[in-house]
């Protein structure tokens, strides 16, 4: 019998060979010039525009849209990159429906915002597509800065520093740059290897070296890195994954959603990727949605996403929830897994309903079962400490790094941080870019004002 | 239901919408289809003497686009008909025979010599056409040869040619005026003095729509060179409306029938021309943009509006707004208004604020949460905020009642009328003695 959607177990090749390309094609294809002009013309060029305020990188959105409308998308791209050097990726992955487009006055007026994200992509693709890097590097300063993590925060910071003439070494644990842009985001949001193209384009500034396979705390010591550089930026994200804490988590078929997504992103041939017939995704955030939709796109027959709290508490935006449901994902809220059943491989998951009692989640006695040959866990990621030495440990705010407004880590002069590993801001690509950018400015000030007299002896 | 039938200087048509003299009326094929679509009449594309003129073989039109490539204005460098006179006359005759209820007006442009007019008019008359329109308007090409706007810019010539025509033909004579002149009243008076039955206006406006910045040449570009063309379409409507109104309220031409032309695109445009004194309207650019099918919207819309507004026929609308077209000096300076922003309708774009703060009177305050409110003590009621607001009726102008104090001037609003002619700041004002 041929393998299909209903074949039991975790198997590859559930779909006809040509279905994969269709399923994982660009979610929002790039506008053609006419579409861009029509969309751009809807912008009201608001005073002190709410979309700018809503953008963590504060891109001058009305200006770049006006530049598109007047026929200069390249100039629009420069406006975007001036505030957000990863404006190309942000145009693809930003939850614009909760940021700029939610704030757009036309959302208030008509329930139909100016399509800022797609216009941003139209603009940024012109320069990146042409391989034109619009910035030049200042004269070398001789300063050396370490950036930990080649994700959005680290790359943004590295570019800002390199532009100012500093020499940057980026230490990246994985074999490729990009962080979640490369490993953690649904394929249909950034197809055609865009994450790598963007990094290559960004690196054209010069002065940035990336060391791959260099995980701080495993391959290199944080203290050594710090001693060997004039400043350090930490942008290593959340490398740990929360566990369910249930028996049977080590059964075959149970894995972290981030690993499933990363495997998908790195796959050359998606037809060779195994996926379950009955997939259960546990969690309510963007990672859960990305995993659930892609499981469907790979050919899973039944994909159910289960979130422990009520629908109003889902981290995934309404747009993402709708996208999941359009793609045939079933969404269940108000239930937690209490037991994983199976022999060596998972066979079903037992859930209990929950009740939110004044913010406290109470597990009820009543529940249900879901058949499952694959369980994807997406209940949050955690920071991994850079050093095991409690003396050298960096200050935490909750479970993440405590930083000042500029990204400075108060307990460690010369150390700055940004992105998901810090306690400030939402865990978004665009927030990481903003924090990396601002930290680069702060590091530059630190180096030019404070160095070398105030540098502590290593 | 409102009666749209029109009797314009004896030329009858089932509705007041005529296709203006232009490419849409250049030949029998087009005009038959226009009549089938429901157009009330046509002014046949301008005839001249043989040998017929030739046109450029490159682009004839330039354009101004709005959003989504919406055509706002077109200019053209096309000349009068480039087909033999005999062909046109034969076709006019055939169409008029088959559509006796439609207005068939023929546009004519020949040299400013009496023999030329006396030669062509009998031939036109022989077709059975209902009237002639003297093309004194085209600002390009023909004007270089002493015709078109070159005639329309000299009132004495207008009067002279109009008189020749009236002496030569039984047909009603409509003089088509050029807007490329300082005061439209003078050519209109000249036409009237020459015995013309009516004027039609406006013809196109001298224009360069755009410059090709690669070739450094105006568009439309003919082998690296460009020439000014005649501008038309929705963009010219305000100019046309004013000129129509100027003639309608000029005592010297009071009652002179006017065929309104210039950017008529919807029924509302047509109603506005009628209200300012037009007895029929002519349409070109809208038809050239959307095709003949728009006549259904034009007639249905005008009819619907007339029913709602209580106008039984076209004559009841014609000139209705003319008494309210006044001079500035007669405007009531005691009419004091202030802008009011409807906070429920406001979408908080801040365009009113930017416009007022940067370019006007700093009369709009921006509060927390982007709340925009009018500062009465600064508001001069200029209306700019109303104009730039993207939400209809969100900002309105509300009148201060008599007896209220205007916080901007500190003066009590008088109940009585008071204009510039009696204003104390007017050196020419004289108190009654």
PDB file of N, CA, C and O in Angstrom, chain A residues 33-91:
ATOM      1  N   UNK A  33       5.319  45.711  -8.913  1.00  0.00           N
ATOM      2  CA  UNK A  33       5.346  47.178  -8.738  1.00  0.00           C
ATOM      3  C   UNK A  33       3.964  47.819  -8.719  1.00  0.00           C
ATOM      4  O   UNK A  33       3.725  48.747  -7.952  1.00  0.00           O
ATOM      5  N   UNK A  34       3.050  47.310  -9.523  1.00  0.00           N
ATOM      6  CA  UNK A  34       1.722  47.922  -9.528  1.00  0.00           C
ATOM      7  C   UNK A  34       0.996  47.669  -8.211  1.00  0.00           C
ATOM      8  O   UNK A  34       0.409  48.574  -7.626  1.00  0.00           O
ATOM      9  N   UNK A  35       1.072  46.434  -7.737  1.00  0.00           N
ATOM     10  CA  UNK A  35       0.439  46.121  -6.447  1.00  0.00           C
ATOM     11  C   UNK A  35       1.022  47.013  -5.355  1.00  0.00           C
ATOM     12  O   UNK A  35       0.307  47.502  -4.482  1.00  0.00           O
ATOM     13  N   UNK A  36       2.330  47.203  -5.408  1.00  0.00           N
ATOM     14  CA  UNK A  36       2.984  48.025  -4.391  1.00  0.00           C
ATOM     15  C   UNK A  36       2.498  49.468  -4.467  1.00  0.00           C
ATOM     16  O   UNK A  36       2.261  50.110  -3.439  1.00  0.00           O
ATOM     17  N   UNK A  37       2.324  49.969  -5.669  1.00  0.00           N
ATOM     18  CA  UNK A  37       1.851  51.353  -5.803  1.00  0.00           C
ATOM     19  C   UNK A  37       0.445  51.512  -5.254  1.00  0.00           C
ATOM     20  O   UNK A  37       0.138  52.478  -4.567  1.00  0.00           O
ATOM     21  N   UNK A  38      -0.405  50.548  -5.561  1.00  0.00           N
ATOM     22  CA  UNK A  38      -1.788  50.622  -5.071  1.00  0.00           C
ATOM     23  C   UNK A  38      -1.796  50.548  -3.545  1.00  0.00           C
ATOM     24  O   UNK A  38      -2.467  51.334  -2.871  1.00  0.00           O
ATOM     25  N   UNK A  39      -1.021  49.610  -3.013  1.00  0.00           N
ATOM     26  CA  UNK A  39      -0.996  49.450  -1.551  1.00  0.00           C
ATOM     27  C   UNK A  39      -0.379  50.678  -0.888  1.00  0.00           C
ATOM     28  O   UNK A  39      -0.848  51.137   0.160  1.00  0.00           O
ATOM     29  N   UNK A  40       0.654  51.230  -1.501  1.00  0.00           N
ATOM     30  CA  UNK A  40       1.345  52.384  -0.906  1.00  0.00           C
ATOM     31  C   UNK A  40       0.444  53.610  -0.890  1.00  0.00           C
ATOM     32  O   UNK A  40       0.501  54.430   0.035  1.00  0.00           O
ATOM     33  N   UNK A  41      -0.384  53.703  -1.901  1.00  0.00           N
ATOM     34  CA  UNK A  41      -1.226  54.886  -1.994  1.00  0.00           C
ATOM     35  C   UNK A  41      -2.256  54.955  -0.871  1.00  0.00           C
ATOM     36  O   UNK A  41      -2.834  56.001  -0.621  1.00  0.00           O
ATOM     37  N   UNK A  42      -2.481  53.834  -0.204  1.00  0.00           N
ATOM     38  CA  UNK A  42      -3.469  53.862   0.881  1.00  0.00           C
ATOM     39  C   UNK A  42      -2.933  54.512   2.147  1.00  0.00           C
ATOM     40  O   UNK A  42      -3.687  54.827   3.056  1.00  0.00           O
ATOM     41  N   UNK A  43      -1.630  54.717   2.227  1.00  0.00           N
ATOM     42  CA  UNK A  43      -1.045  55.303   3.446  1.00  0.00           C
ATOM     43  C   UNK A  43      -1.439  56.773   3.553  1.00  0.00           C
ATOM     44  O   UNK A  43      -1.331  57.524   2.594  1.00  0.00           O
ATOM     45  N   UNK A  44      -1.858  57.163   4.760  1.00  0.00           N
ATOM     46  CA  UNK A  44      -2.284  58.551   4.983  1.00  0.00           C
ATOM     47  C   UNK A  44      -1.128  59.470   5.393  1.00  0.00           C
ATOM     48  O   UNK A  44      -1.343  60.653   5.617  1.00  0.00           O
ATOM     49  N   UNK A  45       0.061  58.943   5.542  1.00  0.00           N
ATOM     50  CA  UNK A  45       1.198  59.761   5.981  1.00  0.00           C
ATOM     51  C   UNK A  45       0.827  60.478   7.291  1.00  0.00           C
ATOM     52  O   UNK A  45       0.914  61.703   7.410  1.00  0.00           O
ATOM     53  N   UNK A  46       0.415  59.691   8.251  1.00  0.00           N
ATOM     54  CA  UNK A  46      -0.054  60.232   9.530  1.00  0.00           C
ATOM     55  C   UNK A  46       1.008  61.068  10.227  1.00  0.00           C
ATOM     56  O   UNK A  46       2.208  60.830  10.083  1.00  0.00           O
ATOM     57  N   UNK A  47       0.516  62.017  10.989  1.00  0.00           N
ATOM     58  CA  UNK A  47       1.421  62.800  11.827  1.00  0.00           C
ATOM     59  C   UNK A  47       1.862  61.935  13.001  1.00  0.00           C
ATOM     60  O   UNK A  47       1.026  61.308  13.643  1.00  0.00           O
ATOM     61  N   UNK A  48       3.174  61.917  13.301  1.00  0.00           N
ATOM     62  CA  UNK A  48       3.671  61.152  14.443  1.00  0.00           C
ATOM     63  C   UNK A  48       3.035  59.759  14.397  1.00  0.00           C
ATOM     64  O   UNK A  48       2.388  59.317  15.347  1.00  0.00           O
ATOM     65  N   UNK A  49       3.234  59.101  13.310  1.00  0.00           N
ATOM     66  CA  UNK A  49       2.403  57.941  12.940  1.00  0.00           C
ATOM     67  C   UNK A  49       2.401  56.834  13.989  1.00  0.00           C
ATOM     68  O   UNK A  49       3.460  56.428  14.482  1.00  0.00           O
ATOM     69  N   UNK A  50       1.215  56.333  14.294  1.00  0.00           N
ATOM     70  CA  UNK A  50       1.100  55.247  15.277  1.00  0.00           C
ATOM     71  C   UNK A  50       1.871  53.983  14.876  1.00  0.00           C
ATOM     72  O   UNK A  50       2.340  53.258  15.739  1.00  0.00           O
ATOM     73  N   UNK A  51       2.015  53.755  13.573  1.00  0.00           N
ATOM     74  CA  UNK A  51       2.745  52.558  13.144  1.00  0.00           C
ATOM     75  C   UNK A  51       4.213  52.631  13.556  1.00  0.00           C
ATOM     76  O   UNK A  51       4.830  51.617  13.886  1.00  0.00           O
ATOM     77  N   UNK A  52       4.772  53.847  13.517  1.00  0.00           N
ATOM     78  CA  UNK A  52       6.180  54.000  13.918  1.00  0.00           C
ATOM     79  C   UNK A  52       6.319  53.678  15.401  1.00  0.00           C
ATOM     80  O   UNK A  52       7.224  52.962  15.825  1.00  0.00           O
ATOM     81  N   UNK A  53       5.377  54.211  16.175  1.00  0.00           N
ATOM     82  CA  UNK A  53       5.411  53.974  17.617  1.00  0.00           C
ATOM     83  C   UNK A  53       5.280  52.481  17.916  1.00  0.00           C
ATOM     84  O   UNK A  53       5.900  51.965  18.843  1.00  0.00           O
ATOM     85  N   UNK A  54       4.470  51.799  17.105  1.00  0.00           N
ATOM     86  CA  UNK A  54       4.220  50.382  17.363  1.00  0.00           C
ATOM     87  C   UNK A  54       5.387  49.499  16.929  1.00  0.00           C
ATOM     88  O   UNK A  54       5.471  48.347  17.330  1.00  0.00           O
ATOM     89  N   UNK A  55       6.275  50.032  16.117  1.00  0.00           N
ATOM     90  CA  UNK A  55       7.405  49.236  15.610  1.00  0.00           C
ATOM     91  C   UNK A  55       8.545  49.279  16.617  1.00  0.00           C
ATOM     92  O   UNK A  55       9.042  50.360  16.937  1.00  0.00           O
ATOM     93  N   UNK A  56       8.984  48.135  17.126  1.00  0.00           N
ATOM     94  CA  UNK A  56      10.099  48.150  18.083  1.00  0.00           C
ATOM     95  C   UNK A  56      11.358  48.808  17.523  1.00  0.00           C
ATOM     96  O   UNK A  56      12.147  49.366  18.290  1.00  0.00           O
ATOM     97  N   UNK A  57      11.546  48.770  16.204  1.00  0.00           N
ATOM     98  CA  UNK A  57      12.715  49.435  15.635  1.00  0.00           C
ATOM     99  C   UNK A  57      12.381  50.842  15.140  1.00  0.00           C
ATOM    100  O   UNK A  57      13.243  51.533  14.612  1.00  0.00           O
ATOM    101  N   UNK A  58      11.121  51.266  15.299  1.00  0.00           N
ATOM    102  CA  UNK A  58      10.695  52.625  14.963  1.00  0.00           C
ATOM    103  C   UNK A  58      11.073  53.039  13.537  1.00  0.00           C
ATOM    104  O   UNK A  58      11.555  54.143  13.290  1.00  0.00           O
ATOM    105  N   UNK A  59      10.856  52.144  12.589  1.00  0.00           N
ATOM    106  CA  UNK A  59      11.077  52.482  11.179  1.00  0.00           C
ATOM    107  C   UNK A  59      10.158  53.642  10.801  1.00  0.00           C
ATOM    108  O   UNK A  59       9.003  53.685  11.209  1.00  0.00           O
ATOM    109  N   UNK A  60      10.668  54.580  10.006  1.00  0.00           N
ATOM    110  CA  UNK A  60       9.820  55.684   9.537  1.00  0.00           C
ATOM    111  C   UNK A  60       8.939  55.146   8.404  1.00  0.00           C
ATOM    112  O   UNK A  60       9.228  55.306   7.220  1.00  0.00           O
ATOM    113  N   UNK A  61       7.872  54.504   8.804  1.00  0.00           N
ATOM    114  CA  UNK A  61       7.022  53.772   7.863  1.00  0.00           C
ATOM    115  C   UNK A  61       6.338  54.696   6.845  1.00  0.00           C
ATOM    116  O   UNK A  61       6.381  54.431   5.644  1.00  0.00           O
ATOM    117  N   UNK A  62       5.713  55.794   7.292  1.00  0.00           N
ATOM    118  CA  UNK A  62       5.082  56.666   6.284  1.00  0.00           C
ATOM    119  C   UNK A  62       6.087  57.170   5.246  1.00  0.00           C
ATOM    120  O   UNK A  62       5.753  57.284   4.074  1.00  0.00           O
ATOM    121  N   UNK A  63       7.299  57.432   5.687  1.00  0.00           N
ATOM    122  CA  UNK A  63       8.307  57.922   4.738  1.00  0.00           C
ATOM    123  C   UNK A  63       8.650  56.839   3.721  1.00  0.00           C
ATOM    124  O   UNK A  63       8.671  57.097   2.509  1.00  0.00           O
ATOM    125  N   UNK A  64       8.891  55.624   4.191  1.00  0.00           N
ATOM    126  CA  UNK A  64       9.300  54.610   3.207  1.00  0.00           C
ATOM    127  C   UNK A  64       8.151  54.266   2.256  1.00  0.00           C
ATOM    128  O   UNK A  64       8.380  53.998   1.077  1.00  0.00           O
ATOM    129  N   UNK A  65       6.924  54.328   2.778  1.00  0.00           N
ATOM    130  CA  UNK A  65       5.789  54.042   1.890  1.00  0.00           C
ATOM    131  C   UNK A  65       5.636  55.151   0.850  1.00  0.00           C
ATOM    132  O   UNK A  65       5.346  54.892  -0.320  1.00  0.00           O
ATOM    133  N   UNK A  66       5.870  56.371   1.279  1.00  0.00           N
ATOM    134  CA  UNK A  66       5.805  57.483   0.323  1.00  0.00           C
ATOM    135  C   UNK A  66       6.900  57.349  -0.740  1.00  0.00           C
ATOM    136  O   UNK A  66       6.700  57.689  -1.908  1.00  0.00           O
ATOM    137  N   UNK A  67       8.046  56.834  -0.333  1.00  0.00           N
ATOM    138  CA  UNK A  67       9.129  56.630  -1.302  1.00  0.00           C
ATOM    139  C   UNK A  67       8.768  55.532  -2.306  1.00  0.00           C
ATOM    140  O   UNK A  67       9.112  55.628  -3.479  1.00  0.00           O
ATOM    141  N   UNK A  68       8.055  54.515  -1.842  1.00  0.00           N
ATOM    142  CA  UNK A  68       7.570  53.499  -2.788  1.00  0.00           C
ATOM    143  C   UNK A  68       6.572  54.138  -3.752  1.00  0.00           C
ATOM    144  O   UNK A  68       6.632  53.944  -4.965  1.00  0.00           O
ATOM    145  N   UNK A  69       5.669  54.935  -3.172  1.00  0.00           N
ATOM    146  CA  UNK A  69       4.615  55.545  -4.002  1.00  0.00           C
ATOM    147  C   UNK A  69       5.204  56.471  -5.056  1.00  0.00           C
ATOM    148  O   UNK A  69       4.619  56.656  -6.117  1.00  0.00           O
ATOM    149  N   UNK A  70       6.358  57.064  -4.758  1.00  0.00           N
ATOM    150  CA  UNK A  70       6.950  57.980  -5.721  1.00  0.00           C
ATOM    151  C   UNK A  70       7.978  57.277  -6.608  1.00  0.00           C
ATOM    152  O   UNK A  70       8.764  57.932  -7.298  1.00  0.00           O
ATOM    153  N   UNK A  71       7.978  55.948  -6.546  1.00  0.00           N
ATOM    154  CA  UNK A  71       8.766  55.210  -7.523  1.00  0.00           C
ATOM    155  C   UNK A  71      10.215  54.965  -7.163  1.00  0.00           C
ATOM    156  O   UNK A  71      11.015  54.655  -8.030  1.00  0.00           O
ATOM    157  N   UNK A  72      10.559  55.100  -5.873  1.00  0.00           N
ATOM    158  CA  UNK A  72      11.938  54.853  -5.474  1.00  0.00           C
ATOM    159  C   UNK A  72      12.013  53.818  -4.345  1.00  0.00           C
ATOM    160  O   UNK A  72      12.315  54.154  -3.194  1.00  0.00           O
ATOM    161  N   UNK A  73      11.723  52.549  -4.672  1.00  0.00           N
ATOM    162  CA  UNK A  73      11.772  51.528  -3.618  1.00  0.00           C
ATOM    163  C   UNK A  73      13.160  51.378  -3.005  1.00  0.00           C
ATOM    164  O   UNK A  73      13.288  50.975  -1.855  1.00  0.00           O
ATOM    165  N   UNK A  74      14.195  51.703  -3.785  1.00  0.00           N
ATOM    166  CA  UNK A  74      15.560  51.602  -3.230  1.00  0.00           C
ATOM    167  C   UNK A  74      15.752  52.611  -2.101  1.00  0.00           C
ATOM    168  O   UNK A  74      16.371  52.316  -1.080  1.00  0.00           O
ATOM    169  N   UNK A  75      15.210  53.809  -2.299  1.00  0.00           N
ATOM    170  CA  UNK A  75      15.295  54.815  -1.235  1.00  0.00           C
ATOM    171  C   UNK A  75      14.464  54.369  -0.034  1.00  0.00           C
ATOM    172  O   UNK A  75      14.852  54.579   1.122  1.00  0.00           O
ATOM    173  N   UNK A  76      13.319  53.740  -0.330  1.00  0.00           N
ATOM    174  CA  UNK A  76      12.483  53.217   0.758  1.00  0.00           C
ATOM    175  C   UNK A  76      13.259  52.188   1.558  1.00  0.00           C
ATOM    176  O   UNK A  76      13.198  52.167   2.794  1.00  0.00           O
ATOM    177  N   UNK A  77      13.997  51.346   0.855  1.00  0.00           N
ATOM    178  CA  UNK A  77      14.777  50.312   1.538  1.00  0.00           C
ATOM    179  C   UNK A  77      15.806  50.944   2.471  1.00  0.00           C
ATOM    180  O   UNK A  77      16.002  50.495   3.597  1.00  0.00           O
ATOM    181  N   UNK A  78      16.460  52.000   2.022  1.00  0.00           N
ATOM    182  CA  UNK A  78      17.455  52.657   2.881  1.00  0.00           C
ATOM    183  C   UNK A  78      16.803  53.228   4.130  1.00  0.00           C
ATOM    184  O   UNK A  78      17.361  53.158   5.222  1.00  0.00           O
ATOM    185  N   UNK A  79      15.604  53.793   3.961  1.00  0.00           N
ATOM    186  CA  UNK A  79      14.878  54.307   5.129  1.00  0.00           C
ATOM    187  C   UNK A  79      14.641  53.183   6.137  1.00  0.00           C
ATOM    188  O   UNK A  79      14.806  53.366   7.343  1.00  0.00           O
ATOM    189  N   UNK A  80      14.269  52.028   5.626  1.00  0.00           N
ATOM    190  CA  UNK A  80      13.994  50.877   6.507  1.00  0.00           C
ATOM    191  C   UNK A  80      15.278  50.414   7.189  1.00  0.00           C
ATOM    192  O   UNK A  80      15.338  50.266   8.402  1.00  0.00           O
ATOM    193  N   UNK A  81      16.335  50.230   6.368  1.00  0.00           N
ATOM    194  CA  UNK A  81      17.577  49.700   6.937  1.00  0.00           C
ATOM    195  C   UNK A  81      18.226  50.675   7.919  1.00  0.00           C
ATOM    196  O   UNK A  81      18.939  50.259   8.822  1.00  0.00           O
ATOM    197  N   UNK A  82      17.975  51.966   7.756  1.00  0.00           N
ATOM    198  CA  UNK A  82      18.523  52.933   8.702  1.00  0.00           C
ATOM    199  C   UNK A  82      18.068  52.626  10.126  1.00  0.00           C
ATOM    200  O   UNK A  82      18.773  52.916  11.091  1.00  0.00           O
ATOM    201  N   UNK A  83      16.861  52.070  10.256  1.00  0.00           N
ATOM    202  CA  UNK A  83      16.340  51.743  11.579  1.00  0.00           C
ATOM    203  C   UNK A  83      16.449  50.262  11.898  1.00  0.00           C
ATOM    204  O   UNK A  83      16.485  49.875  13.060  1.00  0.00           O
ATOM    205  N   UNK A  84      16.462  49.444  10.854  1.00  0.00           N
ATOM    206  CA  UNK A  84      16.356  48.005  11.068  1.00  0.00           C
ATOM    207  C   UNK A  84      17.115  47.294   9.964  1.00  0.00           C
ATOM    208  O   UNK A  84      16.616  47.128   8.859  1.00  0.00           O
ATOM    209  N   UNK A  85      18.332  46.863  10.298  1.00  0.00           N
ATOM    210  CA  UNK A  85      19.192  46.281   9.267  1.00  0.00           C
ATOM    211  C   UNK A  85      18.657  44.916   8.813  1.00  0.00           C
ATOM    212  O   UNK A  85      19.001  44.452   7.735  1.00  0.00           O
ATOM    213  N   UNK A  86      17.794  44.305   9.628  1.00  0.00           N
ATOM    214  CA  UNK A  86      17.158  43.052   9.217  1.00  0.00           C
ATOM    215  C   UNK A  86      15.715  43.305   8.776  1.00  0.00           C
ATOM    216  O   UNK A  86      14.824  42.473   8.965  1.00  0.00           O
ATOM    217  N   UNK A  87      15.518  44.469   8.181  1.00  0.00           N
ATOM    218  CA  UNK A  87      14.176  44.827   7.717  1.00  0.00           C
ATOM    219  C   UNK A  87      13.622  43.852   6.700  1.00  0.00           C
ATOM    220  O   UNK A  87      12.405  43.721   6.558  1.00  0.00           O
ATOM    221  N   UNK A  88      14.494  43.158   6.002  1.00  0.00           N
ATOM    222  CA  UNK A  88      14.026  42.159   5.034  1.00  0.00           C
ATOM    223  C   UNK A  88      13.360  40.988   5.736  1.00  0.00           C
ATOM    224  O   UNK A  88      12.267  40.562   5.363  1.00  0.00           O
ATOM    225  N   UNK A  89      14.010  40.476   6.775  1.00  0.00           N
ATOM    226  CA  UNK A  89      13.421  39.351   7.502  1.00  0.00           C
ATOM    227  C   UNK A  89      12.208  39.809   8.300  1.00  0.00           C
ATOM    228  O   UNK A  89      11.182  39.124   8.348  1.00  0.00           O
ATOM    229  N   UNK A  90      12.302  40.978   8.915  1.00  0.00           N
ATOM    230  CA  UNK A  90      11.172  41.448   9.718  1.00  0.00           C
ATOM    231  C   UNK A  90       9.932  41.624   8.840  1.00  0.00           C
ATOM    232  O   UNK A  90       8.812  41.394   9.287  1.00  0.00           O
ATOM    233  N   UNK A  91      10.136  42.019   7.589  1.00  0.00           N
ATOM    234  CA  UNK A  91       8.999  42.165   6.678  1.00  0.00           C
ATOM    235  C   UNK A  91       8.290  40.825   6.496  1.00  0.00           C
ATOM    236  O   UNK A  91       7.097  40.780   6.212  1.00  0.00           O
TER     237      UNK A  91
END
